[in-house]
Structures are given as C-alpha cells and as structure tokens.
Amino acid sequence: MKREICTALMLEAKQEKGISFQQIADEIGRSIVWTTSAILGQNTCDAIESKKVCELLGLGIDIEKAFQQFPSKGTEAIMPPTDPLIYRLYEIVLIYGDTIKQVIHEKLGDGIMSAIDFNMQIEKEENPNGDRVKITLDGKFLPYKKW
C-alpha cells in the first residue's frame, strides 16, 4: 500500500471514531506534533507504535505495515503554500528568516538549527483580546565544520 493511501485511511478512521491526535499520541507515548506528522506521512512509526495506532483506529495489517514505511519528507508540499495558515508561517520565514539567521549566528556562531534533532510544541494561550498561538521550535545547533 502506498503511504499516501495509508494517510488518507488513517485520517478517515480518526474522524469516524472521533479520536484526537492527542489521544493517538498518548497511546504511543509521543508528542502530539510528532504523532500528527507521522500520521500525515512525514515521520515513521516502528512496529509497536504502528500496531497500537492501527488497533486504536480499527485498521488492518496492510495499513500497519504502510505506516512503517520511510517517508519522502516534504515532497507533497506546494510552494509557496496556498493554505492560509501554512502560508502565514511561510510568510513569517520570508519576512523574518534573515533576522532569525543573523540572530542565531550572533548568539551561537556560524551554523544551522537541526530539523533532525528537533522538537516542536504548539500551545494555545488564552487572551482577553483573542486567543494566541505559541509555537516553540527547539533544534540542536550544528556549527559548520572547517576542514
């Protein structure tokens, strides 16, 4: 089974059963962000995690095996993004990307932030002027090597 079909079937089962991404994350002991990314085909679950998710969603062995396939990360993305929420994140990088880069270099040196040794949290902050979204990106700093 292709991974894209697996994703569609998992999302359908999730909706039909009224199960949240948080419930799935709790079932496998992972974060909601990582778990959602895995269901959307951008990360890989091991055999134990895959079995637990498929049992929770009432899905069969074919989906369980497909859920363990290594992804081709980011290949489905449309650039620039057209979804308004995703576009706004893209817009933040377009406007503040150079600023982020310069501040990272000033504080840490010449290097990059890892998206492999990485965590992300998404939180809701209640505010009387309108709820706020708080996104924390936490990646290991990788200095450029001289040789």
mmCIF file of C-alpha atoms in Angstrom:
data_model
loop_
_atom_site.group_PDB
_atom_site.id
_atom_site.type_symbol
_atom_site.label_atom_id
_atom_site.label_comp_id
_atom_site.label_asym_id
_atom_site.label_seq_id
_atom_site.Cartn_x
_atom_site.Cartn_y
_atom_site.Cartn_z
ATOM 1 C CA MET A 1 0.000 0.000 0.000
ATOM 2 C CA LYS A 2 1.254 3.483 -0.839
ATOM 3 C CA ARG A 3 1.898 5.742 2.122
ATOM 4 C CA GLU A 4 -0.498 8.403 0.781
ATOM 5 C CA ILE A 5 -3.384 5.890 0.835
ATOM 6 C CA CYS A 6 -2.409 4.849 4.368
ATOM 7 C CA THR A 7 -2.570 8.508 5.480
ATOM 8 C CA ALA A 8 -6.000 9.019 3.923
ATOM 9 C CA LEU A 9 -7.393 5.869 5.559
ATOM 10 C CA MET A 10 -5.937 6.788 8.947
ATOM 11 C CA LEU A 11 -7.436 10.284 8.812
ATOM 12 C CA GLU A 12 -10.804 8.837 7.778
ATOM 13 C CA ALA A 13 -10.773 6.307 10.645
ATOM 14 C CA LYS A 14 -9.689 9.013 13.103
ATOM 15 C CA GLN A 15 -12.618 11.183 12.078
ATOM 16 C CA GLU A 16 -15.154 8.340 12.078
ATOM 17 C CA LYS A 17 -14.130 7.247 15.581
ATOM 18 C CA GLY A 18 -13.861 10.806 16.926
ATOM 19 C CA ILE A 19 -10.302 10.215 18.127
ATOM 20 C CA SER A 20 -7.983 13.189 18.595
ATOM 21 C CA PHE A 21 -4.337 13.423 17.585
ATOM 22 C CA GLN A 22 -3.598 13.836 21.307
ATOM 23 C CA GLN A 23 -5.287 10.507 22.098
ATOM 24 C CA ILE A 24 -3.194 8.787 19.431
ATOM 25 C CA ALA A 25 -0.026 10.459 20.761
ATOM 26 C CA ASP A 26 -0.848 9.324 24.298
ATOM 27 C CA GLU A 27 -1.381 5.771 23.044
ATOM 28 C CA ILE A 28 2.173 5.582 21.646
ATOM 29 C CA GLY A 29 3.898 7.859 24.168
ATOM 30 C CA ARG A 30 4.906 10.556 21.684
ATOM 31 C CA SER A 31 4.156 14.256 21.337
ATOM 32 C CA ILE A 32 1.053 15.432 19.506
ATOM 33 C CA VAL A 33 3.195 17.289 16.950
ATOM 34 C CA TRP A 34 5.383 14.289 16.099
ATOM 35 C CA THR A 35 2.421 11.894 16.048
ATOM 36 C CA THR A 36 0.381 14.145 13.761
ATOM 37 C CA SER A 37 3.381 14.462 11.463
ATOM 38 C CA ALA A 38 3.723 10.671 11.377
ATOM 39 C CA ILE A 39 0.054 10.193 10.516
ATOM 40 C CA LEU A 40 0.428 12.785 7.748
ATOM 41 C CA GLY A 41 3.315 10.744 6.318
ATOM 42 C CA GLN A 42 6.303 12.838 7.405
ATOM 43 C CA ASN A 43 7.702 10.562 10.141
ATOM 44 C CA THR A 44 7.883 6.811 10.645
ATOM 45 C CA CYS A 45 6.413 4.705 13.419
ATOM 46 C CA ASP A 46 8.100 1.497 14.496
ATOM 47 C CA ALA A 47 6.219 -1.822 14.540
ATOM 48 C CA ILE A 48 4.973 -1.450 18.128
ATOM 49 C CA GLU A 49 3.758 2.128 17.619
ATOM 50 C CA SER A 50 2.172 1.227 14.299
ATOM 51 C CA LYS A 51 0.293 -1.714 15.832
ATOM 52 C CA LYS A 52 -1.033 0.430 18.713
ATOM 53 C CA VAL A 53 -2.245 3.191 16.365
ATOM 54 C CA CYS A 54 -3.922 0.766 13.986
ATOM 55 C CA GLU A 55 -5.628 -1.072 16.848
ATOM 56 C CA LEU A 56 -6.886 2.245 18.229
ATOM 57 C CA LEU A 57 -8.211 3.255 14.804
ATOM 58 C CA GLY A 58 -9.512 -0.216 13.921
ATOM 59 C CA LEU A 59 -7.245 -0.577 10.894
ATOM 60 C CA GLY A 60 -5.658 -3.703 9.433
ATOM 61 C CA ILE A 61 -2.195 -5.124 8.944
ATOM 62 C CA ASP A 62 -1.760 -3.584 5.479
ATOM 63 C CA ILE A 63 -2.056 -0.095 6.955
ATOM 64 C CA GLU A 64 0.091 -1.101 9.913
ATOM 65 C CA LYS A 65 2.897 -2.065 7.504
ATOM 66 C CA ALA A 66 2.466 1.039 5.345
ATOM 67 C CA PHE A 67 2.660 3.216 8.477
ATOM 68 C CA GLN A 68 6.216 1.909 8.985
ATOM 69 C CA GLN A 69 7.474 2.993 5.552
ATOM 70 C CA PHE A 70 10.230 5.595 5.496
ATOM 71 C CA PRO A 71 8.819 8.894 4.204
ATOM 72 C CA SER A 72 9.980 11.204 1.463
ATOM 73 C CA LYS A 73 9.778 14.264 3.677
ATOM 74 C CA GLY A 74 8.330 17.465 2.307
ATOM 75 C CA THR A 75 7.700 16.165 -1.204
ATOM 76 C CA GLU A 76 3.953 16.809 -1.096
ATOM 77 C CA ALA A 77 4.323 20.493 -0.204
ATOM 78 C CA ILE A 78 3.112 23.101 -2.682
ATOM 79 C CA MET A 79 5.433 26.093 -2.785
ATOM 80 C CA PRO A 80 4.515 28.693 -1.988
ATOM 81 C CA PRO A 81 1.789 27.163 0.181
ATOM 82 C CA THR A 82 -1.809 28.076 -0.597
ATOM 83 C CA ASP A 83 -3.449 27.115 2.701
ATOM 84 C CA PRO A 84 -3.842 30.391 4.664
ATOM 85 C CA LEU A 85 -2.415 29.076 7.936
ATOM 86 C CA ILE A 86 0.568 27.405 6.293
ATOM 87 C CA TYR A 87 1.130 30.454 4.095
ATOM 88 C CA ARG A 88 1.327 32.702 7.191
ATOM 89 C CA LEU A 89 4.100 30.504 8.605
ATOM 90 C CA TYR A 90 5.871 30.704 5.254
ATOM 91 C CA GLU A 91 5.352 34.479 5.327
ATOM 92 C CA ILE A 92 6.995 34.658 8.774
ATOM 93 C CA VAL A 93 10.092 32.967 7.357
ATOM 94 C CA LEU A 94 10.060 35.227 4.284
ATOM 95 C CA ILE A 95 9.931 38.349 6.462
ATOM 96 C CA TYR A 96 11.962 37.237 9.486
ATOM 97 C CA GLY A 97 14.149 34.451 8.046
ATOM 98 C CA ASP A 98 17.216 36.627 7.564
ATOM 99 C CA THR A 99 16.676 38.143 11.023
ATOM 100 C CA ILE A 100 16.437 34.691 12.616
ATOM 101 C CA LYS A 101 19.606 33.626 10.778
ATOM 102 C CA GLN A 102 21.570 36.715 11.850
ATOM 103 C CA VAL A 103 20.496 36.447 15.488
ATOM 104 C CA ILE A 104 21.336 32.717 15.591
ATOM 105 C CA HIS A 105 24.763 33.431 14.099
ATOM 106 C CA GLU A 106 25.391 36.261 16.550
ATOM 107 C CA LYS A 107 24.386 34.181 19.566
ATOM 108 C CA LEU A 108 25.699 30.737 18.541
ATOM 109 C CA GLY A 109 28.119 31.163 15.635
ATOM 110 C CA ASP A 110 28.150 30.052 12.020
ATOM 111 C CA GLY A 111 25.826 27.080 11.727
ATOM 112 C CA ILE A 112 22.270 25.849 11.411
ATOM 113 C CA MET A 113 19.401 24.566 13.528
ATOM 114 C CA SER A 114 18.796 20.857 13.100
ATOM 115 C CA ALA A 115 15.408 19.614 11.967
ATOM 116 C CA ILE A 116 16.568 16.082 12.806
ATOM 117 C CA ASP A 117 17.483 16.600 16.476
ATOM 118 C CA PHE A 118 14.358 18.698 16.890
ATOM 119 C CA ASN A 119 11.241 19.268 18.994
ATOM 120 C CA MET A 120 8.216 21.446 18.473
ATOM 121 C CA GLN A 121 5.373 22.403 20.766
ATOM 122 C CA ILE A 122 2.152 24.157 19.787
ATOM 123 C CA GLU A 123 0.171 25.748 22.570
ATOM 124 C CA LYS A 124 -2.981 27.800 22.942
ATOM 125 C CA GLU A 125 -2.668 30.859 25.151
ATOM 126 C CA GLU A 126 -5.950 32.340 26.251
ATOM 127 C CA ASN A 127 -6.046 36.113 25.961
ATOM 128 C CA PRO A 128 -8.978 38.503 26.510
ATOM 129 C CA ASN A 129 -8.044 40.232 23.233
ATOM 130 C CA GLY A 130 -8.190 36.930 21.316
ATOM 131 C CA ASP A 131 -6.519 33.583 21.895
ATOM 132 C CA ARG A 132 -2.880 33.324 20.843
ATOM 133 C CA VAL A 133 -0.903 30.547 19.179
ATOM 134 C CA LYS A 134 2.504 29.796 20.666
ATOM 135 C CA ILE A 135 4.843 27.695 18.523
ATOM 136 C CA THR A 136 8.191 26.687 20.002
ATOM 137 C CA LEU A 137 10.853 25.311 17.644
ATOM 138 C CA ASP A 138 13.712 23.637 19.503
ATOM 139 C CA GLY A 139 16.536 22.293 17.343
ATOM 140 C CA LYS A 140 20.109 21.351 18.096
ATOM 141 C CA PHE A 141 22.665 23.884 16.866
ATOM 142 C CA LEU A 142 25.025 22.391 14.305
ATOM 143 C CA PRO A 143 28.110 24.530 13.674
ATOM 144 C CA TYR A 144 29.637 24.461 10.225
ATOM 145 C CA LYS A 145 32.792 22.385 10.202
ATOM 146 C CA LYS A 146 36.126 23.719 8.944
ATOM 147 C CA TRP A 147 38.483 21.340 7.193
#
